[in-house]
Amino acid sequence: MDYDIPINIAGLDLKNPVIVASGMLGLSQSIFNRLYKIGAGAIVSKSISLLPREGYRNPTIVSVGNMSYINAVGLANPGAESFSTEISKNNGPLLVSLVGSEKSDFSSIVKLFRDHKILGFELNLSCPHVEKMGMEIGDDLNLVYDIIQSIKKETTKPLFVKVGLGKSDIVEVANVAESAGADGITAINTLRAMKIDIETQCPVLENKIGGLSGSAIKPLGIRCVYELSKSLKIPIIGCGGIMTYSDVVEYMMAGASAIQIGSLIGLKGICSVGKIVRSLRSYLEAGNISDIREIIGIAHR
Amino acid sequence: MLIDKNLMRLVKIEDVSIETPTVKTIFFKDSLSSVSKPGQFLMVWIPRKEELPLSVMISDKKKYAAITIKKNGYGSTSLFNKDIGDRIGIRGPFGNSFSCNKALNNVIFLGGGTGLVPLVRLLYYIKGYDSKFTFIMGAKTKSEIMFTELINEWAKVKKIDLHIATEDGSLGAKGYPTDILRDFLSVHKDIDMIYTCGPELMMKKAYDLATKYSVHMEASIERYMKCGIGICSSCCINDKLVCVDGTIFNEIKIQKLTEFGVSYRNKSGILTKF
Ligand SMILES: Cc1cc2nc3c(=O)[nH]c(=O)nc-3n(C[C@H](O)[C@H](O)[C@H](O)COP(=O)(O)OP(=O)(O)OC[C@H]3O[C@@H](n4cnc5c(N)ncnc54)[C@H](O)[C@@H]3O)c2cc1C
Ligand SMILES: Cc1cc2nc3c(=O)[nH]c(=O)nc-3n(C[C@H](O)[C@H](O)[C@H](O)COP(=O)(O)O)c2cc1C
Ligand code: FES
């Protein structure tokens, strides 16, 4: 009961608006069960591709201080078939994140999951560090439209589209996603970034370039959600640099109906998921806010 | 100022000691690692090559720390080839630690391969306790046996029973260290703790024996690690993350780990049988 802040988003009833972002603890059903138990409103799986991917060699994640990381995991994942076996007994609020390099990949992956007990899907159009996957697709608006339509043909489950800051305008990409039938937008993903060790004079990440996450990107995330909510009818899930309940409130005031947390789990551990829900509840109680919907988009007034 | 242990620190290799033809201990200055607890590990960056999780080894010098590396594949060989003056990056220490309990009467250490690293470090820390110590180590062959000089040195001050098993019988008993453990437990009824680290199938045998004889145990479990900070889930075993919930698990926790000694996740995250 402690974790109840009921919210409805894109037709889904969630017990609270705190969702675990893709790439965080996203591989194992046992860990999903642990996350449900400790309060997660929903979980997004690691982005799943048609075939298994080993990802890049270590180091894949580097801390850059100020509660921020740069990662280039390289979309390591067990592939659609193994993962569909992994979650075959799931009955918690799980969204499967999809990644691919061509249109046909997505429909093949979705077919494997459409009969599973999952909430729906999130399309990752914004991974900034793998060639021909994620961002490079997100930058091609015609392809985005086609992919979303091909996914919607295979499933009636809700589809969220995760957009980031690539070459194309984020609002434009999201508008295309909405017109193609997306049920919601997740914003934002990590941003292309780099760390060089000045003593050895070499890039730290094996892939050299990775994606920046954590506190450093929060103001960008807030701005994106604010702009997106001006022009979209479908709901938005805010993501990027959320560390405390006040960051959640800020995202919701900008227009997000729910939020995702990522880096926080690395900084404060797995229990931070439940803690942020509980402190959000206390905030609402203290402010006599009986329905969290009251604060969504309030900054637009 | 508080140092963020997640931020990579560049350190210079100050000294190197050869343990076996394929194993080296590397010493460097780092105050955070020097005060790490027995059983904790570091993420070690070999510039332009790889980053590896490695147990913290012993260093006698204040503010210094050490790691012991066995030459194996790409990453470990790159580190093995480093020498005095070369620089490596470290972050950590991460993970929990072995319990160090003065009240224990009769303690067994059971290790194989580089699993010996955290065990000898633990022994170093608790060798002053009144407990009785038995150290059982295993290797394929004589040339791979290491740290016996260290242990024999400490044994001059305090009795430490050292048993060695080699698979080819070139040193000590022929067979597995768990054979020695089995015989030992069947005779000695007063053992109160087994500390173990090494190949998982060896630790699984030790767990089965510990259960049979109702002896407490703590095992350091190894899994493929990427982040070391509990976000990538590559190191998961059942619903636990080895990098933050472990690496050390006691018999009560192991009982719930149905994947222990059975399966692990490969680099892409697929559950794979041993
Ligand atoms: C907590 C922990 C402590 C460790 N302590 C030591 C130690 O003190 N001394 C020591 O020599 N080795 C230790 N290892 C093992 C070490 O991290 C490497 O696995 C080993 O050095 C082989 O590396 P490689 O690059 O040569 O392997 P590769 O040839 O790349 O791979 C061979 C095998 O090594 C293992 N491996 C490779 N990279 C990793 C990784 N990032 N995480 C886990 N396993 C990996 C995998 O099983 C892989 O199949 C430890 C591992 C863990 C998880
Ligand atoms: C280690 C790591 C792995 C990630 N993997 C994925 C992924 O597979 N798919 C995806 O859509 N986003 C991935 N992300 C991005 C996160 O889902 C999230 O959008 C980003 O980290 C910003 O949120 P944060 O600041 O709360 O971490 C990853 C992030 C990190 C740090
Ligand atoms: S190594 Fe990433 S979660 Fe443990």
XYZ file of C-alpha atoms and ligand atoms in Angstrom:
663
model
C 0.000 0.000 0.000
C 2.947 2.220 0.759
C 3.716 2.400 -2.919
C 0.251 3.349 -4.169
C 0.018 6.533 -6.196
C -2.408 5.265 -8.851
C -1.973 6.654 -12.316
C -3.355 5.815 -15.729
C -1.157 6.305 -18.741
C -2.025 5.331 -22.317
C -4.788 3.114 -20.950
C -2.483 1.351 -18.483
C -3.264 1.375 -14.786
C -0.011 1.658 -12.837
C 0.212 1.520 -9.067
C 2.543 4.525 -9.198
C 4.326 6.649 -11.820
C 7.895 5.504 -11.017
C 9.157 3.277 -13.821
C 12.582 1.623 -14.022
C 14.271 2.842 -17.239
C 15.531 0.537 -19.949
C 19.042 -0.760 -19.379
C 18.710 -0.793 -15.591
C 18.587 -4.314 -14.217
C 16.686 -5.234 -17.330
C 17.623 -8.841 -18.037
C 16.282 -11.259 -15.480
C 12.764 -12.191 -14.407
C 13.896 -12.802 -10.819
C 15.212 -9.248 -10.619
C 11.996 -7.890 -12.160
C 10.052 -9.688 -9.427
C 12.304 -8.123 -6.806
C 11.721 -4.661 -8.319
C 7.929 -5.121 -8.343
C 8.062 -6.122 -4.696
C 10.079 -3.080 -3.669
C 7.710 -0.633 -5.279
C 8.406 -0.140 -9.007
C 5.279 1.116 -10.774
C 6.524 -0.584 -13.933
C 9.785 -1.779 -15.481
C 11.171 -1.353 -18.969
C 13.389 -4.246 -20.030
C 16.841 -3.820 -21.507
C 16.439 -3.032 -25.213
C 15.973 -6.363 -26.980
C 17.237 -7.013 -30.509
C 16.317 -9.903 -32.782
C 19.635 -11.698 -32.246
C 21.747 -11.801 -29.072
C 24.393 -9.077 -28.720
C 27.460 -9.244 -26.489
C 27.892 -5.487 -26.483
C 31.211 -3.696 -26.245
C 34.247 -4.728 -24.268
C 34.689 -3.176 -20.797
C 34.861 -0.425 -19.647
C 31.279 0.126 -20.663
C 30.226 2.484 -17.889
C 32.221 5.353 -16.469
C 31.284 7.680 -13.664
C 31.921 11.342 -14.444
C 31.034 12.711 -11.022
C 28.130 15.019 -10.214
C 25.776 12.032 -10.162
C 26.313 11.362 -13.852
C 27.634 8.526 -16.003
C 28.699 7.924 -19.569
C 27.919 4.443 -20.858
C 28.507 2.484 -24.023
C 27.211 -0.945 -23.145
C 26.548 -1.533 -26.830
C 23.006 -2.819 -26.404
C 24.172 -6.124 -24.951
C 21.107 -8.348 -24.657
C 20.144 -12.011 -24.915
C 18.130 -11.576 -28.102
C 14.374 -11.864 -28.608
C 14.015 -15.627 -28.368
C 15.955 -16.120 -25.113
C 14.316 -13.112 -23.559
C 10.835 -14.319 -24.470
C 11.625 -17.560 -22.617
C 13.036 -15.557 -19.706
C 9.805 -13.618 -19.215
C 7.336 -16.332 -20.203
C 5.987 -16.503 -16.642
C 5.951 -12.752 -16.039
C 2.809 -11.287 -14.569
C 4.116 -7.951 -13.379
C 3.995 -4.545 -15.093
C 6.728 -5.025 -17.703
C 7.318 -3.093 -20.903
C 9.628 -4.702 -23.434
C 12.062 -2.271 -25.047
C 12.720 -2.911 -28.728
C 15.748 -2.113 -30.795
C 16.568 -3.054 -34.351
C 18.294 -2.008 -37.502
C 15.535 -2.548 -40.033
C 11.775 -2.528 -40.182
C 11.369 -6.285 -40.404
C 13.362 -6.786 -37.156
C 10.702 -5.044 -35.128
C 7.700 -7.005 -36.306
C 9.588 -10.279 -35.806
C 10.497 -9.323 -32.244
C 7.008 -8.091 -31.360
C 5.449 -11.350 -32.612
C 7.481 -13.262 -30.023
C 6.092 -11.192 -27.158
C 2.541 -10.288 -28.111
C 0.989 -13.201 -26.224
C 3.045 -12.649 -23.084
C 1.563 -11.080 -19.977
C 3.305 -7.742 -20.422
C 1.987 -4.180 -20.415
C 3.330 -3.237 -23.813
C 6.388 -2.046 -25.654
C 8.851 0.835 -25.752
C 10.593 1.527 -29.036
C 14.170 2.673 -28.517
C 14.855 5.201 -31.264
C 17.497 7.012 -29.362
C 20.469 4.882 -28.283
C 23.310 7.238 -29.127
C 26.267 4.888 -29.444
C 25.461 1.891 -31.624
C 25.728 2.274 -35.388
C 22.602 1.616 -37.413
C 20.516 1.127 -34.281
C 18.648 3.521 -32.065
C 19.550 7.090 -32.907
C 20.430 6.568 -36.554
C 16.926 5.242 -37.051
C 15.406 7.951 -34.884
C 16.904 10.516 -37.225
C 15.135 9.080 -40.280
C 11.551 10.276 -39.962
C 10.094 8.130 -42.744
C 11.630 5.032 -41.226
C 10.301 5.958 -37.778
C 6.807 6.205 -39.222
C 7.070 2.853 -41.004
C 8.514 1.034 -38.002
C 5.798 2.246 -35.666
C 3.106 1.254 -38.123
C 4.606 -2.189 -38.581
C 4.708 -2.709 -34.816
C 1.133 -1.516 -34.358
C 0.056 -4.006 -37.033
C 1.398 -6.866 -34.904
C 0.034 -5.895 -31.493
C -2.808 -4.093 -29.784
C -0.682 -3.480 -26.693
C 0.384 0.130 -26.034
C 3.575 1.326 -27.699
C 5.745 4.042 -26.191
C 8.373 5.621 -28.397
C 11.562 6.746 -26.698
C 13.027 9.812 -28.349
C 16.295 11.566 -27.699
C 18.400 14.462 -28.774
C 19.748 13.371 -32.149
C 20.163 15.287 -35.354
C 16.415 15.668 -35.903
C 14.251 17.912 -33.794
C 12.834 15.928 -30.900
C 9.385 17.513 -31.238
C 9.280 16.657 -34.907
C 10.208 13.008 -34.285
C 7.602 12.735 -31.538
C 4.937 14.243 -33.785
C 5.738 11.690 -36.457
C 5.539 8.933 -33.828
C 2.147 10.170 -32.681
C 0.786 10.331 -36.193
C 2.051 6.801 -36.873
C 0.056 5.478 -33.921
C 2.365 5.624 -30.904
C 0.437 5.536 -27.614
C 2.975 7.527 -25.633
C 6.408 9.157 -25.772
C 9.362 8.573 -23.470
C 11.871 11.445 -23.327
C 14.823 11.524 -23.126
C 17.584 8.982 -23.656
C 21.282 9.545 -22.984
C 23.249 12.152 -24.960
C 26.430 11.505 -26.954
C 29.377 12.227 -24.689
C 32.967 11.293 -24.031
C 35.626 11.030 -21.350
C 39.376 11.140 -21.954
C 41.916 10.259 -19.297
C 44.440 13.087 -19.453
C 47.341 11.132 -17.971
C 47.243 8.204 -20.357
C 45.762 10.504 -22.988
C 43.224 7.952 -24.048
C 39.446 7.681 -24.186
C 38.165 5.690 -21.222
C 35.223 3.865 -22.778
C 36.193 0.986 -25.034
C 33.777 2.425 -27.616
C 35.279 5.906 -26.984
C 31.882 7.631 -27.322
C 28.925 6.830 -25.107
C 25.740 8.282 -23.704
C 25.569 10.763 -20.819
C 22.977 10.081 -18.131
C 22.241 11.312 -14.623
C 21.898 14.754 -13.043
C 23.816 16.474 -15.839
C 20.988 15.889 -18.325
C 17.988 16.765 -16.170
C 17.489 20.352 -17.367
C 17.510 19.080 -20.962
C 14.968 16.400 -20.117
C 12.692 18.920 -18.437
C 12.904 21.255 -21.424
C 12.102 18.433 -23.851
C 9.115 17.213 -21.855
C 7.840 20.794 -21.570
C 8.097 21.362 -25.340
C 6.714 17.954 -26.227
C 3.692 18.333 -24.017
C 2.784 21.538 -25.809
C 2.424 19.795 -29.126
C 1.403 16.191 -28.337
C -1.924 14.675 -27.353
C -0.470 11.338 -26.259
C 1.042 11.083 -22.753
C 4.734 11.566 -21.998
C 7.036 9.622 -19.711
C 9.827 11.873 -18.461
C 13.335 10.485 -18.083
C 16.794 11.863 -17.428
C 18.567 12.736 -14.221
C 15.795 11.997 -11.751
C 17.390 11.637 -8.321
C 14.723 12.706 -5.827
C 10.963 13.126 -5.515
C 11.379 16.817 -6.349
C 12.836 15.902 -9.739
C 9.772 13.700 -10.301
C 7.498 16.599 -9.425
C 9.445 18.928 -11.739
C 9.066 16.505 -14.667
C 5.354 16.113 -13.973
C 4.854 19.856 -13.741
C 6.573 20.101 -17.131
C 3.968 17.714 -18.499
C 5.043 14.129 -17.816
C 2.362 11.637 -16.755
C 4.953 9.211 -15.396
C 8.733 9.110 -15.096
C 11.621 6.685 -15.426
C 14.679 6.382 -13.252
C 18.045 5.002 -14.319
C 21.361 6.270 -12.977
C 19.858 6.761 -9.506
C 19.898 2.978 -9.069
C 23.664 2.911 -9.618
C 24.195 5.761 -7.180
C 21.803 4.780 -4.411
C 21.129 1.093 -4.955
C 18.075 -0.925 -5.881
C 16.058 0.233 -2.841
C 16.089 3.793 -4.187
C 13.159 2.755 -6.402
C 10.829 2.294 -3.432
C 12.304 5.248 -1.550
C 11.511 7.701 -4.323
C 7.897 6.426 -4.451
C 7.502 6.805 -0.695
C 8.919 10.307 -0.615
C 6.710 11.287 -3.551
C 3.723 10.046 -1.541
C 4.774 12.093 1.463
C 5.113 15.159 -0.734
C 1.595 14.686 -2.100
C 0.160 14.094 1.361
C 1.921 17.130 2.810
C 0.574 19.305 -0.023
C -2.959 17.855 0.265
C -2.762 16.684 -3.319
C -5.216 13.793 -3.503
C -4.721 13.039 -7.185
C -1.286 13.320 -8.729
C -2.903 14.289 -12.040
C -3.433 17.738 -10.508
C 0.232 18.558 -10.989
C 0.736 17.191 -14.510
C 1.605 20.066 -16.828
C 0.839 22.660 -14.169
C 3.859 24.714 -15.258
C 2.126 25.447 -18.571
C -0.540 27.595 -16.971
C 37.562 15.513 1.026
C 35.430 12.429 0.518
C 36.551 10.524 -2.573
C 33.797 9.158 -4.809
C 34.820 5.506 -5.090
C 33.056 5.196 -8.435
C 35.334 7.751 -10.079
C 38.258 6.072 -11.769
C 41.635 6.791 -10.150
C 44.807 6.460 -12.153
C 47.600 4.730 -10.221
C 51.207 3.859 -11.029
C 52.462 0.309 -10.603
C 55.099 0.590 -7.855
C 56.137 -3.012 -7.488
C 55.472 -6.427 -8.932
C 55.932 -9.859 -7.467
C 55.879 -13.114 -9.394
C 53.723 -15.782 -7.766
C 53.829 -18.512 -10.446
C 54.804 -18.531 -14.136
C 51.329 -17.178 -14.944
C 50.424 -15.188 -11.823
C 51.691 -11.760 -10.746
C 50.887 -9.467 -7.844
C 50.895 -5.768 -8.672
C 51.347 -3.099 -5.985
C 50.203 0.518 -6.201
C 49.380 3.437 -3.948
C 45.713 4.034 -3.256
C 44.289 4.847 0.127
C 40.701 3.805 -0.621
C 41.720 0.304 -1.709
C 44.249 -0.020 1.088
C 41.455 0.100 3.654
C 39.084 -2.178 1.754
C 37.657 -5.129 3.649
C 38.702 -8.737 2.943
C 36.722 -10.044 -0.009
C 36.047 -6.718 -1.699
C 37.016 -6.180 -5.313
C 38.168 -3.382 -7.633
C 37.318 -2.661 -11.242
C 40.744 -2.381 -12.875
C 41.205 -0.509 -16.145
C 44.014 -1.443 -18.480
C 44.072 1.600 -20.816
C 43.061 0.823 -24.400
C 42.479 -2.834 -23.505
C 39.836 -3.810 -20.989
C 38.430 -3.368 -17.506
C 38.340 -6.383 -15.156
C 36.935 -7.082 -11.696
C 39.789 -8.190 -9.407
C 39.923 -9.024 -5.723
C 41.989 -6.773 -3.491
C 45.219 -8.481 -2.381
C 47.452 -7.698 0.608
C 49.858 -4.834 0.849
C 51.820 -4.258 4.023
C 52.665 -0.655 3.226
C 50.316 1.978 4.568
C 48.098 3.517 1.850
C 49.231 0.875 -0.621
C 47.123 -1.850 -2.177
C 47.666 -4.814 -4.456
C 45.953 -7.031 -6.986
C 46.926 -10.485 -8.170
C 46.345 -11.375 -11.793
C 46.412 -14.711 -13.571
C 47.296 -14.562 -17.250
C 44.318 -15.957 -19.104
C 42.653 -14.206 -22.042
C 42.890 -10.742 -23.603
C 42.275 -8.477 -20.615
C 44.158 -10.434 -17.990
C 47.173 -10.944 -20.262
C 47.307 -7.196 -20.999
C 47.393 -6.544 -17.268
C 49.891 -9.339 -16.608
C 52.234 -7.706 -19.147
C 52.222 -4.373 -17.315
C 55.290 -3.521 -15.290
C 56.661 -1.100 -12.695
C 55.972 2.483 -13.787
C 52.994 1.617 -15.968
C 49.652 3.163 -15.143
C 46.287 1.523 -14.629
C 42.912 2.870 -13.541
C 40.917 1.599 -10.607
C 37.500 2.209 -9.125
C 35.998 0.710 -6.017
C 36.370 -1.085 -3.676
C 33.023 -2.727 -4.328
C 30.984 -5.505 -2.798
C 30.504 -6.825 0.715
C 33.152 -8.688 2.683
C 33.769 -11.907 4.568
C 32.577 -11.778 8.161
C 35.481 -11.692 10.576
C 34.316 -13.175 13.841
C 36.678 -13.549 16.805
C 34.367 -16.104 18.423
C 34.997 -18.769 15.773
C 36.930 -21.749 17.131
C 37.771 -23.752 14.086
C 37.960 -22.216 10.640
C 38.600 -23.746 7.218
C 39.711 -21.824 4.141
C 39.058 -23.641 0.883
C 40.340 -22.105 -2.343
C 41.491 -22.747 -5.847
C 43.161 -20.642 -8.533
C 42.821 -16.881 -8.159
C 40.046 -17.584 -5.654
C 42.917 -17.805 -3.188
C 43.442 -14.028 -3.377
C 40.553 -12.937 -1.136
C 41.125 -15.920 1.137
C 44.771 -15.180 1.892
C 43.828 -11.563 2.451
C 41.179 -12.663 4.920
C 43.640 -14.970 6.668
C 46.095 -12.069 6.883
C 43.464 -10.023 8.689
C 42.277 -12.639 11.147
C 45.475 -14.608 11.765
C 45.796 -12.986 15.172
C 42.496 -14.464 16.361
C 42.520 -17.392 18.783
C 40.737 -19.603 16.236
C 42.291 -22.750 14.740
C 43.010 -22.349 11.011
C 43.069 -24.966 8.281
C 43.910 -23.836 4.754
C 43.074 -26.182 1.886
C 44.213 -25.163 -1.575
C 43.897 -26.836 -4.915
C 45.405 -26.520 -8.389
C 45.801 -28.560 -11.539
C 49.532 -28.996 -11.019
C 52.450 -28.048 -8.749
C 53.570 -24.983 -10.726
C 50.144 -23.361 -10.217
C 50.251 -23.566 -6.441
C 50.794 -20.095 -4.960
C 50.934 -18.156 -1.690
C 52.348 -21.154 0.249
C 55.403 -19.103 1.268
C 53.176 -16.372 2.681
C 51.112 -18.852 4.635
C 54.168 -20.741 5.892
C 55.665 -17.422 7.018
C 52.548 -16.629 9.079
C 52.527 -20.231 10.341
C 55.821 -19.539 12.166
C 53.950 -17.304 14.570
C 50.692 -19.185 14.730
C 49.789 -22.725 13.693
C 48.081 -22.838 10.321
C 47.357 -26.273 8.930
C 48.093 -26.169 5.202
C 46.776 -28.898 2.889
C 47.434 -29.036 -0.824
C 45.668 -31.014 -3.531
C 46.791 -31.167 -7.151
C 44.802 -32.869 -9.870
C 47.911 -34.591 -11.255
C 49.336 -35.408 -7.843
C 52.544 -33.425 -8.474
C 52.259 -31.798 -5.049
C 50.268 -32.785 -1.958
C 47.340 -35.135 -2.307
C 46.203 -36.224 -5.745
C 42.672 -35.004 -6.428
C 40.473 -32.045 -5.580
C 40.634 -29.789 -2.540
C 37.041 -30.777 -1.812
C 38.255 -34.391 -1.314
C 40.433 -33.117 1.519
C 37.524 -31.086 2.888
C 35.223 -34.123 2.815
C 37.703 -36.279 4.741
C 38.379 -33.455 7.156
C 34.718 -32.825 7.954
C 34.048 -36.513 8.482
C 36.710 -36.605 11.211
C 36.538 -33.140 12.812
C 33.132 -32.390 14.265
C 34.003 -28.989 15.691
C 34.385 -26.866 12.545
C 32.354 -23.668 12.701
C 33.129 -21.905 9.455
C 34.255 -22.611 5.910
C 35.388 -19.625 3.844
C 35.621 -20.460 0.168
C 36.441 -18.852 -3.164
C 37.324 -20.490 -6.455
C 35.628 -22.364 -9.279
C 31.879 -22.422 -8.656
C 31.587 -26.185 -8.991
C 34.201 -26.562 -6.250
C 32.254 -24.142 -4.043
C 29.028 -26.036 -4.801
C 30.643 -29.255 -3.532
C 31.801 -27.382 -0.444
C 28.269 -26.050 0.066
C 26.816 -29.565 -0.151
C 29.362 -30.783 2.403
C 28.744 -27.816 4.693
C 25.014 -28.553 4.592
C 25.571 -32.241 5.272
C 27.718 -31.498 8.319
C 25.769 -28.381 9.414
C 28.784 -26.082 9.187
C 28.448 -22.351 8.430
C 30.029 -21.192 5.203
C 30.695 -18.066 3.194
C 31.454 -18.244 -0.516
C 32.625 -15.505 -2.857
C 30.671 -15.889 -6.092
C 32.029 -14.761 -9.480
C 29.857 -13.523 -12.328
C 30.528 -11.581 -15.518
C 30.693 -7.937 -14.476
C 30.294 -4.800 -16.523
C 29.292 -1.907 -14.302
C 30.247 -3.166 -10.826
C 27.643 -0.811 -9.350
C 24.368 -2.687 -9.706
C 22.782 -1.302 -12.861
C 23.642 -3.511 -15.821
C 22.406 -6.797 -14.279
C 25.025 -8.840 -16.119
C 26.209 -10.268 -12.792
C 22.837 -11.466 -11.557
C 22.293 -14.818 -9.873
C 18.595 -15.398 -9.220
C 17.334 -12.085 -7.818
C 20.714 -11.025 -6.423
C 23.377 -8.817 -8.008
C 26.783 -10.281 -7.255
C 28.528 -6.888 -7.526
C 26.440 -5.173 -4.838
C 24.559 -7.880 -2.921
C 27.741 -10.034 -2.900
C 30.221 -11.154 -3.841
C 30.030 -13.007 -0.548
C 26.988 -15.098 0.304
C 26.513 -17.333 3.335
C 24.837 -20.759 3.372
C 21.406 -19.294 4.181
C 21.542 -17.001 1.164
C 23.068 -19.665 -1.079
C 20.189 -22.004 -0.248
C 17.892 -19.631 -2.133
C 20.230 -19.296 -5.121
C 18.977 -22.090 -7.356
C 21.381 -20.933 -10.079
C 24.437 -21.465 -7.831
C 26.602 -24.214 -9.310
C 24.050 -24.684 -12.091
C 24.051 -21.748 -14.481
C 25.458 -18.296 -15.145
C 24.702 -15.463 -17.596
C 27.000 -15.173 -20.604
C 28.143 -11.812 -21.993
C 24.835 -11.222 -23.759
C 22.816 -12.200 -20.677
C 21.649 -15.662 -21.733
C 21.335 -18.083 -18.839
C 23.904 -20.788 -19.616
C 24.612 -24.115 -17.912
C 28.050 -24.691 -16.365
C 34.616 -10.435 -8.076
C 35.695 -10.997 -8.950
C 36.994 -11.068 -8.461
C 38.015 -11.571 -9.268
N 39.287 -11.620 -8.760
C 40.297 -12.045 -9.552
C 41.641 -12.004 -9.067
O 41.911 -11.603 -7.944
N 42.620 -12.413 -9.912
C 42.351 -12.872 -11.193
O 43.279 -13.236 -11.912
N 41.087 -12.921 -11.661
C 40.059 -12.510 -10.886
N 38.777 -12.510 -11.391
C 38.559 -12.945 -12.774
C 38.905 -11.820 -13.757
O 38.002 -10.757 -13.613
C 38.796 -12.248 -15.237
O 37.664 -13.018 -15.412
C 39.969 -13.069 -15.657
O 41.125 -12.325 -15.398
C 39.915 -13.440 -17.136
O 39.989 -12.250 -17.905
P 40.375 -12.244 -19.443
O 40.283 -10.887 -19.953
O 41.683 -12.908 -19.607
O 39.229 -13.150 -19.988
P 38.650 -13.402 -21.425
O 39.572 -14.224 -22.227
O 38.111 -12.134 -22.014
O 37.431 -14.293 -20.938
C 37.631 -15.540 -20.272
C 36.619 -15.677 -19.170
O 36.952 -14.778 -18.114
C 35.789 -14.314 -17.490
N 35.715 -12.842 -17.547
C 36.216 -11.999 -18.473
N 35.906 -10.702 -18.193
C 35.169 -10.753 -17.069
C 34.493 -9.764 -16.287
N 34.469 -8.473 -16.618
N 33.800 -10.173 -15.195
C 33.782 -11.468 -14.829
N 34.381 -12.443 -15.539
C 35.065 -12.097 -16.649
C 34.620 -14.934 -18.208
O 34.233 -16.096 -17.533
C 35.185 -15.288 -19.551
O 34.470 -16.310 -20.139
C 37.729 -12.028 -10.597
C 36.421 -11.962 -11.069
C 35.405 -11.460 -10.278
C 34.015 -11.388 -10.822
C 24.089 1.566 -18.332
C 22.937 2.113 -19.106
C 22.316 1.315 -20.055
C 21.239 1.808 -20.798
N 20.633 0.995 -21.717
C 19.537 1.451 -22.388
C 18.832 0.612 -23.307
O 19.182 -0.553 -23.525
N 17.757 1.124 -23.948
C 17.309 2.391 -23.730
O 16.304 2.791 -24.325
N 17.945 3.207 -22.861
C 19.045 2.771 -22.200
N 19.684 3.600 -21.304
C 19.165 4.955 -21.082
C 18.244 5.005 -19.867
O 17.095 4.218 -20.072
C 17.813 6.452 -19.563
O 17.103 6.947 -20.670
C 18.991 7.361 -19.280
O 19.920 6.693 -18.441
C 18.574 8.674 -18.624
O 18.011 8.467 -17.366
P 18.838 8.695 -15.993
O 19.483 10.015 -16.096
O 17.814 8.555 -14.917
O 19.856 7.595 -15.953
C 20.781 3.130 -20.569
C 21.414 3.919 -19.611
C 22.480 3.446 -18.881
C 23.145 4.334 -17.864
S 28.121 -5.774 -12.773
Fe 26.497 -4.537 -13.441
S 24.914 -5.091 -12.079
Fe 26.609 -6.151 -11.306
